[in-house]
CSV table of C-alpha atoms and ligand atoms in Angstrom, one decimal:
chain,number,residue,atom,x,y,z
A,484,MET,CA,51.3,18.6,-69.0
A,485,LYS,CA,50.1,16.0,-67.1
A,486,ASN,CA,48.1,15.9,-64.0
A,487,SER,CA,49.8,16.9,-61.6
A,488,ARG,CA,48.4,15.5,-58.7
A,489,ARG,CA,50.7,13.2,-56.3
A,490,GLU,CA,53.7,16.1,-56.4
A,491,PHE,CA,50.4,17.7,-54.4
A,492,LEU,CA,49.6,15.1,-52.4
A,493,LYS,CA,53.1,14.9,-50.6
A,494,ALA,CA,52.3,17.6,-49.3
A,495,GLY,CA,51.6,18.0,-46.3
A,496,ALA,CA,31.5,29.9,-52.5
A,497,LEU,CA,29.8,34.2,-54.4
A,498,GLY,CA,26.5,33.1,-54.1
A,499,ALA,CA,25.2,31.1,-57.6
A,500,ALA,CA,28.8,30.5,-58.2
A,501,MET,CA,29.6,28.4,-54.9
A,502,ALA,CA,26.0,26.9,-55.0
A,503,ALA,CA,27.6,24.5,-57.6
A,504,THR,CA,29.7,23.1,-55.2
A,505,GLY,CA,26.9,23.5,-52.0
A,506,LEU,CA,30.0,25.6,-50.2
A,507,PRO,CA,28.5,29.0,-48.9
A,508,ALA,CA,29.3,32.4,-49.9
A,509,VAL,CA,31.5,34.5,-49.3
A,510,GLY,CA,32.1,37.5,-47.8
A,511,ARG,CA,32.4,39.0,-44.5
A,512,ALA,CA,29.4,38.8,-41.7
A,513,SER,CA,27.9,42.0,-40.3
A,514,GLU,CA,27.9,42.8,-36.5
A,515,SER,CA,27.2,45.6,-34.6
A,516,GLU,CA,30.6,45.6,-32.9
A,517,PRO,CA,33.6,44.5,-35.5
A,518,ALA,CA,35.2,41.3,-34.2
A,519,ALA,CA,38.3,43.3,-34.4
A,520,ARG,CA,37.7,44.9,-31.1
A,521,ARG,CA,37.1,42.1,-29.0
A,522,LYS,CA,39.6,39.3,-27.4
A,523,GLN,CA,39.0,36.2,-29.3
A,524,LYS,CA,38.7,32.9,-27.1
A,525,ILE,CA,40.5,31.1,-30.0
A,526,LEU,CA,40.7,26.9,-30.2
A,527,ILE,CA,43.4,25.2,-31.9
A,528,LEU,CA,43.0,21.8,-33.1
A,529,GLY,CA,46.5,20.9,-34.0
A,530,GLY,CA,49.0,24.6,-32.8
A,531,THR,CA,52.1,22.9,-32.6
A,532,GLY,CA,52.7,20.9,-35.8
A,533,PHE,CA,54.4,23.7,-38.5
A,534,ILE,CA,51.5,26.3,-39.4
A,535,GLY,CA,49.6,26.8,-36.0
A,536,PRO,CA,52.6,28.0,-34.4
A,537,TYR,CA,53.0,30.8,-35.7
A,538,MET,CA,48.8,31.1,-35.4
A,539,VAL,CA,48.8,31.5,-31.9
A,540,ARG,CA,51.5,33.5,-32.6
A,541,GLU,CA,49.4,36.1,-34.2
A,542,ALA,CA,46.4,35.7,-32.1
A,543,LEU,CA,48.6,35.6,-28.5
A,544,ARG,CA,49.7,39.2,-30.4
A,545,ARG,CA,46.4,40.5,-31.2
A,546,GLY,CA,45.2,39.9,-27.1
A,547,HIS,CA,43.6,36.8,-28.5
A,548,SER,CA,43.6,33.7,-25.9
A,549,VAL,CA,44.5,30.7,-27.5
A,550,THR,CA,43.9,27.3,-26.0
A,551,LEU,CA,45.4,24.7,-28.0
A,552,PHE,CA,43.6,21.1,-28.5
A,553,ASN,CA,46.2,17.2,-29.6
A,554,ARG,CA,47.4,14.0,-28.4
A,555,GLY,CA,50.9,16.0,-27.2
A,556,LYS,CA,52.3,13.6,-29.5
A,557,THR,CA,53.7,17.0,-31.2
A,558,ASN,CA,56.9,20.1,-29.7
A,559,ASN,CA,54.4,19.5,-26.3
A,560,THR,CA,55.8,22.2,-24.9
A,561,LEU,CA,55.8,24.9,-27.2
A,562,PHE,CA,53.3,26.2,-24.9
A,563,PRO,CA,53.7,25.9,-21.2
A,564,ASP,CA,51.4,28.6,-21.1
A,565,LEU,CA,48.3,27.9,-22.8
A,566,GLU,CA,45.9,25.7,-22.2
A,567,THR,CA,45.9,22.7,-24.0
A,568,ILE,CA,43.0,19.8,-23.5
A,569,LYS,CA,44.7,16.8,-24.6
A,570,GLY,CA,42.3,14.8,-27.0
A,571,ASP,CA,42.4,11.9,-30.3
A,572,ARG,CA,40.8,13.1,-33.2
A,573,ASP,CA,39.8,9.8,-33.3
A,574,GLY,CA,37.6,9.4,-31.1
A,575,GLY,CA,39.3,11.4,-28.3
A,576,LEU,CA,37.5,15.1,-28.3
A,577,GLY,CA,35.4,14.8,-25.1
A,578,GLY,CA,37.3,17.1,-23.5
A,579,LEU,CA,35.9,19.8,-25.6
A,580,GLN,CA,32.4,18.8,-24.8
A,581,GLY,CA,30.3,22.0,-23.2
A,582,ARG,CA,33.3,24.7,-23.8
A,583,GLU,CA,32.3,27.7,-24.8
A,584,TRP,CA,35.1,29.7,-27.8
A,585,ASP,CA,34.3,32.3,-30.0
A,586,ALA,CA,36.6,30.8,-33.2
A,587,VAL,CA,38.4,27.0,-33.5
A,588,ILE,CA,41.2,27.4,-36.2
A,589,ASP,CA,41.0,23.3,-37.9
A,590,ASN,CA,44.8,22.7,-38.5
A,591,SER,CA,44.5,18.3,-38.2
A,592,GLY,CA,41.4,17.6,-40.5
A,593,TYR,CA,42.7,14.6,-42.6
A,594,VAL,CA,40.2,11.8,-42.1
A,595,PRO,CA,36.1,13.8,-42.9
A,596,ARG,CA,35.1,11.3,-39.5
A,597,HIS,CA,37.3,13.2,-37.7
A,598,VAL,CA,35.8,16.6,-39.3
A,599,ALA,CA,32.8,15.7,-39.2
A,600,ASP,CA,32.6,15.0,-35.3
A,601,SER,CA,35.0,18.0,-34.5
A,602,ALA,CA,32.5,20.1,-36.6
A,603,TYR,CA,29.4,18.5,-34.9
A,604,LEU,CA,30.8,18.2,-31.2
A,605,LEU,CA,31.4,21.7,-31.7
A,606,LYS,CA,28.7,23.9,-33.2
A,607,ARG,CA,26.5,25.1,-31.3
A,608,ASN,CA,29.7,26.0,-29.0
A,609,VAL,CA,31.6,28.0,-31.3
A,610,GLY,CA,31.2,31.5,-33.6
A,611,ARG,CA,33.0,30.7,-36.3
A,612,TYR,CA,35.1,27.6,-37.6
A,613,ILE,CA,38.2,27.5,-40.0
A,614,PHE,CA,39.7,24.6,-41.7
A,615,VAL,CA,42.7,24.7,-43.3
A,616,SER,CA,42.7,21.9,-46.5
A,617,SER,CA,44.6,22.3,-48.7
A,618,VAL,CA,44.7,23.2,-53.6
A,619,SER,CA,45.4,19.5,-53.7
A,620,VAL,CA,41.2,19.2,-53.5
A,621,TYR,CA,41.4,20.2,-57.1
A,622,ALA,CA,40.2,17.4,-60.0
A,623,ASP,CA,42.7,18.6,-62.1
A,624,PHE,CA,46.0,20.1,-61.7
A,625,GLY,CA,46.3,21.1,-65.8
A,626,VAL,CA,44.2,23.9,-65.6
A,627,THR,CA,44.0,27.7,-63.4
A,628,ASN,CA,41.4,26.5,-60.2
A,629,SER,CA,39.4,28.9,-59.0
A,630,GLU,CA,37.6,28.4,-55.2
A,631,THR,CA,34.6,26.6,-57.9
A,632,SER,CA,36.1,24.7,-60.0
A,633,PRO,CA,35.6,20.8,-59.4
A,634,LEU,CA,36.6,19.3,-56.6
A,635,ALA,CA,39.1,15.2,-56.3
A,636,THR,CA,36.2,12.6,-55.4
A,637,ILE,CA,36.4,9.3,-54.0
A,638,ALA,CA,35.0,5.8,-55.0
A,639,ASP,CA,34.7,4.5,-51.5
A,640,GLU,CA,33.9,7.6,-49.4
A,641,THR,CA,35.2,4.8,-45.4
A,642,ILE,CA,38.6,4.5,-46.6
A,643,GLU,CA,40.3,6.7,-43.3
A,644,GLU,CA,44.1,6.4,-44.8
A,645,VAL,CA,45.9,9.3,-45.7
A,646,THR,CA,47.9,8.6,-49.3
A,647,GLY,CA,49.0,10.8,-51.4
A,648,GLU,CA,46.0,8.9,-54.0
A,649,THR,CA,44.1,9.6,-50.9
A,650,TYR,CA,44.6,13.1,-49.7
A,651,GLY,CA,43.5,15.4,-51.6
A,652,ALA,CA,39.6,13.5,-52.1
A,653,LEU,CA,40.4,13.3,-48.8
A,654,LYS,CA,40.7,16.9,-48.1
A,655,ALA,CA,37.9,17.7,-50.4
A,656,LEU,CA,35.6,15.3,-48.1
A,657,CYS,CA,36.6,16.7,-44.6
A,658,GLU,CA,35.2,20.2,-46.4
A,659,GLN,CA,32.4,18.9,-47.0
A,660,ARG,CA,31.9,17.5,-43.3
A,661,ALA,CA,32.4,21.2,-42.8
A,662,ALA,CA,30.1,22.2,-44.9
A,663,ASP,CA,26.7,20.7,-43.4
A,664,GLN,CA,27.3,21.2,-39.9
A,665,ILE,CA,29.0,24.9,-40.1
A,666,ASP,CA,26.7,27.4,-41.2
A,667,GLY,CA,28.1,28.8,-44.3
A,668,ASP,CA,28.1,32.7,-42.3
A,669,LYS,CA,30.6,31.3,-40.2
A,670,LEU,CA,33.1,29.2,-41.9
A,671,ALA,CA,35.6,29.4,-43.7
A,672,ILE,CA,38.1,26.9,-45.5
A,673,LEU,CA,41.6,27.8,-46.7
A,674,ARG,CA,43.6,26.0,-50.0
A,675,PRO,CA,47.1,26.6,-49.3
A,676,THR,CA,49.6,25.4,-51.3
A,677,TYR,CA,53.3,24.4,-50.5
A,678,ILE,CA,53.5,26.5,-47.1
A,679,CYS,CA,57.1,27.7,-46.5
A,680,GLY,CA,58.8,29.4,-44.0
A,681,PRO,CA,60.9,28.9,-40.9
A,682,GLY,CA,59.9,25.8,-39.6
A,683,ASP,CA,59.5,23.8,-42.4
A,684,HIS,CA,59.3,20.4,-41.6
A,685,THR,CA,59.0,18.3,-45.4
A,686,ASP,CA,62.1,20.9,-46.4
A,687,ARG,CA,60.5,21.1,-49.6
A,688,PHE,CA,60.3,24.5,-50.2
A,689,THR,CA,64.3,24.5,-48.7
A,690,TYR,CA,65.6,21.9,-51.0
A,691,TRP,CA,65.4,25.2,-54.1
A,692,PRO,CA,67.4,27.9,-51.7
A,693,LEU,CA,69.8,24.9,-50.7
A,694,ARG,CA,70.6,22.9,-54.0
A,695,ALA,CA,71.2,26.6,-54.9
A,696,ARG,CA,74.8,27.7,-52.4
A,697,ARG,CA,76.0,25.0,-53.5
A,698,ALA,CA,78.1,24.1,-55.9
A,699,GLY,CA,78.4,22.3,-59.0
A,700,LYS,CA,75.8,22.2,-62.1
A,701,MET,CA,72.6,21.5,-60.9
A,702,LEU,CA,69.3,20.3,-62.0
A,703,TRP,CA,66.6,23.5,-62.8
A,704,PRO,CA,63.8,21.4,-63.6
A,705,GLY,CA,61.6,23.3,-66.0
A,706,THR,CA,61.9,26.2,-68.0
A,707,PRO,CA,62.2,29.8,-66.8
A,708,GLN,CA,58.7,31.0,-67.2
A,709,ASP,CA,56.8,27.7,-65.5
A,710,ILE,CA,55.0,29.5,-63.1
A,711,ILE,CA,54.7,28.4,-59.6
A,712,GLN,CA,52.9,28.9,-56.7
A,713,VAL,CA,53.2,29.4,-52.3
A,714,ILE,CA,52.2,30.0,-50.3
A,715,ASP,CA,55.0,31.7,-46.2
A,716,VAL,CA,53.4,30.6,-43.3
A,717,ARG,CA,53.1,34.0,-41.3
A,718,ASP,CA,50.6,34.7,-44.4
A,719,LEU,CA,48.3,31.7,-44.1
A,720,ALA,CA,48.1,32.2,-40.0
A,721,ASN,CA,47.4,36.8,-40.8
A,722,PHE,CA,44.7,35.1,-42.9
A,723,ALA,CA,43.2,33.2,-40.5
A,724,ILE,CA,43.4,35.4,-37.8
A,725,ASP,CA,41.8,38.1,-39.0
A,726,CYS,CA,39.2,34.9,-39.8
A,727,VAL,CA,38.2,35.2,-37.0
A,728,ASP,CA,39.0,39.7,-36.6
A,729,ARG,CA,37.5,40.5,-39.9
A,730,ASN,CA,34.0,37.7,-39.8
A,731,ILE,CA,35.5,36.3,-43.3
A,732,PHE,CA,33.7,33.5,-44.3
A,733,GLY,CA,34.0,31.5,-47.7
A,734,THR,CA,36.3,29.2,-49.4
A,735,TYR,CA,39.9,30.9,-50.1
A,736,ASN,CA,42.9,29.3,-51.9
A,737,MET,CA,45.7,30.2,-50.3
A,738,VAL,CA,48.4,30.9,-52.8
A,739,ASN,CA,50.8,34.1,-53.8
A,740,PRO,CA,49.9,35.6,-57.1
A,741,ARG,CA,50.2,33.6,-60.6
A,742,GLY,CA,52.7,35.1,-62.0
A,743,GLU,CA,54.8,36.3,-58.9
A,744,SER,CA,56.3,34.3,-59.3
A,745,THR,CA,58.8,31.4,-61.9
A,746,MET,CA,61.0,28.9,-61.9
A,747,GLY,CA,63.4,31.5,-63.0
A,748,THR,CA,62.5,33.6,-60.3
A,749,LEU,CA,62.9,31.2,-57.4
A,750,LEU,CA,66.4,30.4,-59.1
A,751,ARG,CA,67.0,34.6,-59.5
A,752,ASP,CA,66.1,34.9,-55.3
A,753,CYS,CA,67.9,31.2,-54.3
A,754,GLN,CA,70.7,32.7,-56.2
A,755,ALA,CA,70.7,36.2,-54.4
A,756,LEU,CA,70.6,34.6,-51.3
A,757,ALA,CA,71.6,31.7,-51.0
A,758,GLY,CA,75.2,32.3,-53.0
A,759,ARG,CA,75.9,31.0,-56.5
A,760,GLY,CA,77.6,28.0,-55.4
A,761,GLY,CA,75.6,26.2,-58.1
A,762,GLU,CA,75.5,26.9,-61.7
A,763,ALA,CA,71.9,26.2,-63.0
A,764,VAL,CA,71.7,23.4,-65.9
A,765,TRP,CA,68.1,24.5,-67.3
A,766,VAL,CA,66.3,20.3,-67.7
A,767,ASP,CA,62.5,20.1,-70.2
A,768,GLU,CA,59.6,18.3,-68.5
A,769,ALA,CA,59.6,15.3,-71.7
A,770,PHE,CA,63.8,14.5,-70.2
A,771,LEU,CA,62.2,14.7,-66.2
A,772,THR,CA,58.8,12.4,-67.0
A,773,ALA,CA,60.9,9.7,-69.3
A,774,HIS,CA,63.6,9.5,-65.9
A,775,GLY,CA,61.6,9.4,-63.5
A,776,LEU,CA,61.1,12.6,-62.0
A,777,TYR,CA,57.9,14.2,-63.0
A,778,GLY,CA,54.9,14.5,-60.1
A,779,GLY,CA,57.7,12.8,-57.4
A,780,GLY,CA,58.8,14.7,-55.2
A,781,GLU,CA,62.3,14.6,-56.2
A,782,LEU,CA,61.3,18.2,-57.7
A,783,PRO,CA,59.3,19.2,-55.1
A,784,ILE,CA,57.1,22.9,-55.2
A,785,TRP,CA,57.9,22.3,-59.6
A,786,PHE,CA,54.5,22.6,-61.3
A,787,GLY,CA,55.6,21.5,-64.4
A,788,SER,CA,55.7,23.5,-68.0
A,789,ASN,CA,52.0,23.7,-68.7
A,790,PRO,CA,51.4,28.1,-68.4
A,791,SER,CA,48.0,27.1,-67.3
A,792,ILE,CA,48.3,25.5,-64.2
A,793,GLY,CA,47.4,27.5,-61.1
A,794,PHE,CA,45.0,28.5,-58.5
A,795,THR,CA,43.6,32.2,-58.7
A,796,ALA,CA,44.6,35.4,-56.0
A,797,GLU,CA,42.3,36.6,-56.3
A,798,ARG,CA,39.3,36.3,-54.3
A,799,ALA,CA,41.9,35.9,-50.9
A,800,LEU,CA,44.1,38.9,-52.0
A,801,GLY,CA,40.0,40.2,-52.6
A,802,ALA,CA,39.6,39.7,-49.0
A,803,GLY,CA,42.5,40.9,-47.5
A,804,LEU,CA,45.8,38.1,-48.3
A,805,ASP,CA,49.4,39.8,-48.3
A,806,THR,CA,51.6,37.5,-49.1
A,807,ARG,CA,55.5,38.4,-48.9
A,808,PRO,CA,57.9,38.7,-51.7
A,809,VAL,CA,59.3,35.2,-51.9
A,810,ARG,CA,62.8,36.8,-51.9
A,811,GLU,CA,62.0,37.5,-47.9
A,812,THR,CA,60.6,33.7,-47.4
A,813,ILE,CA,63.9,32.6,-48.1
A,814,ARG,CA,66.3,34.3,-46.0
A,815,ASP,CA,64.0,34.2,-43.4
A,816,LEU,CA,64.0,31.0,-44.0
A,817,LEU,CA,67.9,30.4,-44.6
A,818,SER,CA,69.0,31.7,-41.0
A,819,TRP,CA,66.5,29.5,-40.2
A,820,TRP,CA,68.2,26.8,-41.6
A,821,ASP,CA,71.1,27.7,-40.2
A,822,SER,CA,70.1,27.7,-37.0
A,823,LEU,CA,69.6,23.5,-36.6
A,824,PRO,CA,71.2,20.9,-35.0
A,825,ARG,CA,73.3,19.2,-37.7
A,826,GLN,CA,71.8,15.6,-37.5
A,827,ARG,CA,68.7,17.6,-38.5
A,828,THR,CA,70.7,19.5,-41.6
A,829,ALA,CA,72.8,16.2,-42.7
A,830,LYS,CA,69.7,14.8,-45.0
A,831,PRO,CA,67.1,16.9,-46.4
A,832,ARG,CA,64.2,15.4,-46.6
A,833,ALA,CA,63.1,16.6,-49.7
A,834,GLY,CA,64.4,17.5,-52.9
A,835,LEU,CA,67.1,15.0,-55.7
A,836,SER,CA,70.3,13.3,-53.8
A,837,GLN,CA,73.4,14.9,-55.4
A,838,MET,CA,74.2,11.6,-56.7
A,839,ARG,CA,70.1,11.2,-58.9
A,840,GLU,CA,71.3,14.3,-59.5
A,841,ALA,CA,74.7,14.1,-61.0
A,842,GLU,CA,72.9,10.8,-62.6
A,843,VAL,CA,70.3,13.0,-64.2
A,844,LEU,CA,72.7,16.1,-65.9
A,845,ALA,CA,75.4,13.5,-67.6
A,846,ALA,CA,72.0,11.7,-69.2
A,847,TRP,CA,70.9,15.2,-70.3
A,848,ARG,CA,74.5,15.9,-71.6
A,849,LYS,CA,74.6,12.5,-73.6
A,850,ARG,CA,71.0,12.7,-74.9
A,851,ARG,CA,72.1,14.8,-78.6
B,1917,NAP,N1,52.4,22.0,-45.3
B,1917,NAP,C1,52.0,22.7,-46.0
B,1917,NAP,O1,52.8,22.7,-47.3
B,1917,NAP,C2,50.2,22.2,-46.6
B,1917,NAP,C3,49.6,22.1,-47.5
B,1917,NAP,C4,48.3,22.5,-47.2
B,1917,NAP,C5,47.4,22.5,-46.7
B,1917,NAP,N2,48.1,22.0,-45.0
B,1917,NAP,C6,47.2,21.3,-43.7
B,1917,NAP,O2,47.9,22.6,-43.3
B,1917,NAP,C7,47.6,21.9,-41.9
B,1917,NAP,C8,49.2,21.7,-41.2
B,1917,NAP,O3,49.2,21.2,-40.9
B,1917,NAP,P1,51.2,21.2,-40.9
B,1917,NAP,O4,52.4,20.6,-41.9
B,1917,NAP,O5,50.9,22.9,-39.6
B,1917,NAP,O6,50.8,19.9,-38.7
B,1917,NAP,P2,51.6,19.1,-39.0
B,1917,NAP,O7,53.1,20.1,-39.0
B,1917,NAP,O8,52.1,17.8,-38.8
B,1917,NAP,O9,50.6,19.4,-37.3
B,1917,NAP,C9,50.0,18.6,-36.8
B,1917,NAP,C10,49.0,19.9,-35.4
B,1917,NAP,O10,47.9,18.7,-35.3
B,1917,NAP,C11,48.1,17.7,-34.0
B,1917,NAP,N3,47.3,16.3,-34.2
B,1917,NAP,C12,47.6,15.9,-35.9
B,1917,NAP,N4,47.2,14.4,-35.3
B,1917,NAP,C13,46.7,14.5,-34.4
B,1917,NAP,C14,45.3,13.8,-34.1
B,1917,NAP,N5,44.6,12.6,-34.5
B,1917,NAP,N6,44.0,15.0,-33.1
B,1917,NAP,C15,44.8,15.8,-32.2
B,1917,NAP,N7,45.6,16.3,-33.0
B,1917,NAP,C16,46.6,15.6,-33.5
B,1917,NAP,C17,49.2,17.5,-33.9
B,1917,NAP,O11,50.0,16.8,-33.0
B,1917,NAP,P3,50.3,15.7,-32.3
B,1917,NAP,O12,51.0,15.1,-33.0
B,1917,NAP,O13,50.6,15.8,-30.7
B,1917,NAP,O14,48.8,15.6,-31.8
B,1917,NAP,C18,49.9,19.4,-34.7
B,1917,NAP,O15,50.1,19.8,-33.2
B,1917,NAP,C19,46.9,20.1,-42.3
B,1917,NAP,O16,45.4,20.4,-42.2
B,1917,NAP,C20,47.3,20.5,-44.1
B,1917,NAP,O17,46.4,19.7,-44.6
B,1917,NAP,C21,49.6,21.8,-45.2
């Protein structure tokens, strides 16, 4: 399989092993009073986008207090009762000065300088720092990546433009900038794969159940055995708040277990829940590559047909990550989708257009 970096990029360490990456060990800090018994003051950098609101609601549900920090551009009326500190991570952190929190969850760190600035400013005033990174940090997507696998690098570390090509290496640098400032036993780094569920504004995962719903022959990429790994936004949010409550530190892939979901189970689940509108035509990787459909945004979620690829989930599962069945995600995603206004659902933001799908399927039929 070719390196599938572009596909990931478009999205949205125990003792000696972690020493290789310069990142801290994993585990739970020991405290005389378990943190879970205390009400925590949590600061969320970027609490109003897709994943942030789930973290906010889960923290509130557990009795914690939440302060938001963002620019006020995204969903700014979502949490009228919460303290919101308005500011831009690019040089506008003044509102955070002199304040104290038990934990900060950093959802909006894409630029290493921004993460260095917030981690520097907050390190004396927050108990723990939870940085939301991405599996896009890995150097090679042709293998199964564990948390200690080599990370992507960027030749010019002053680059701040976030593109499909720079996203992963910049996220890796963001992790490093956080680790430069925050003690290892206070830093948790979460590396999600494709985050999906109600509210996903990318429509990447959503494309598949929507496609299954529509009649006609539908292009389904690769083979039924091809591994896919996703994370439901609610499972990610629960783990992030667990990091606060249970003093979890270290680096964790946020993925459902490798092998649990495949393109075949995705098809089965989509058809079970969305209706058997479409009839799947499996189109192999070589053909899709020849038609420019591998590693782009048109066939989201699919990693390709290499059986060696994926991400290990064992460390996070061992720390308490609970991943729900993909079928549950599809069910809730569809009911959210059906509640959206027509102007939002008329043109999904990811996946093949009907015309392109028909063209590729016609070419696939003619190939033999
Ligand atoms: N979505 C995925 O599938 C996926 C996969 C892997 C990793 N991730 C990671 O998950 C995190 C959150 O993703 P998301 O999809 O929830 O993001 P999102 O929907 O774009 O939300 C971003 C949040 O950050 C705030 N923000 C953005 N730029 C800011 C700035 N310069 N200063 C202050 N606040 C700023 C936004 O509010 P304002 O606009 O009001 O400032 C908003 O609250 C990101 O770190 C991303 O890399 C996402």
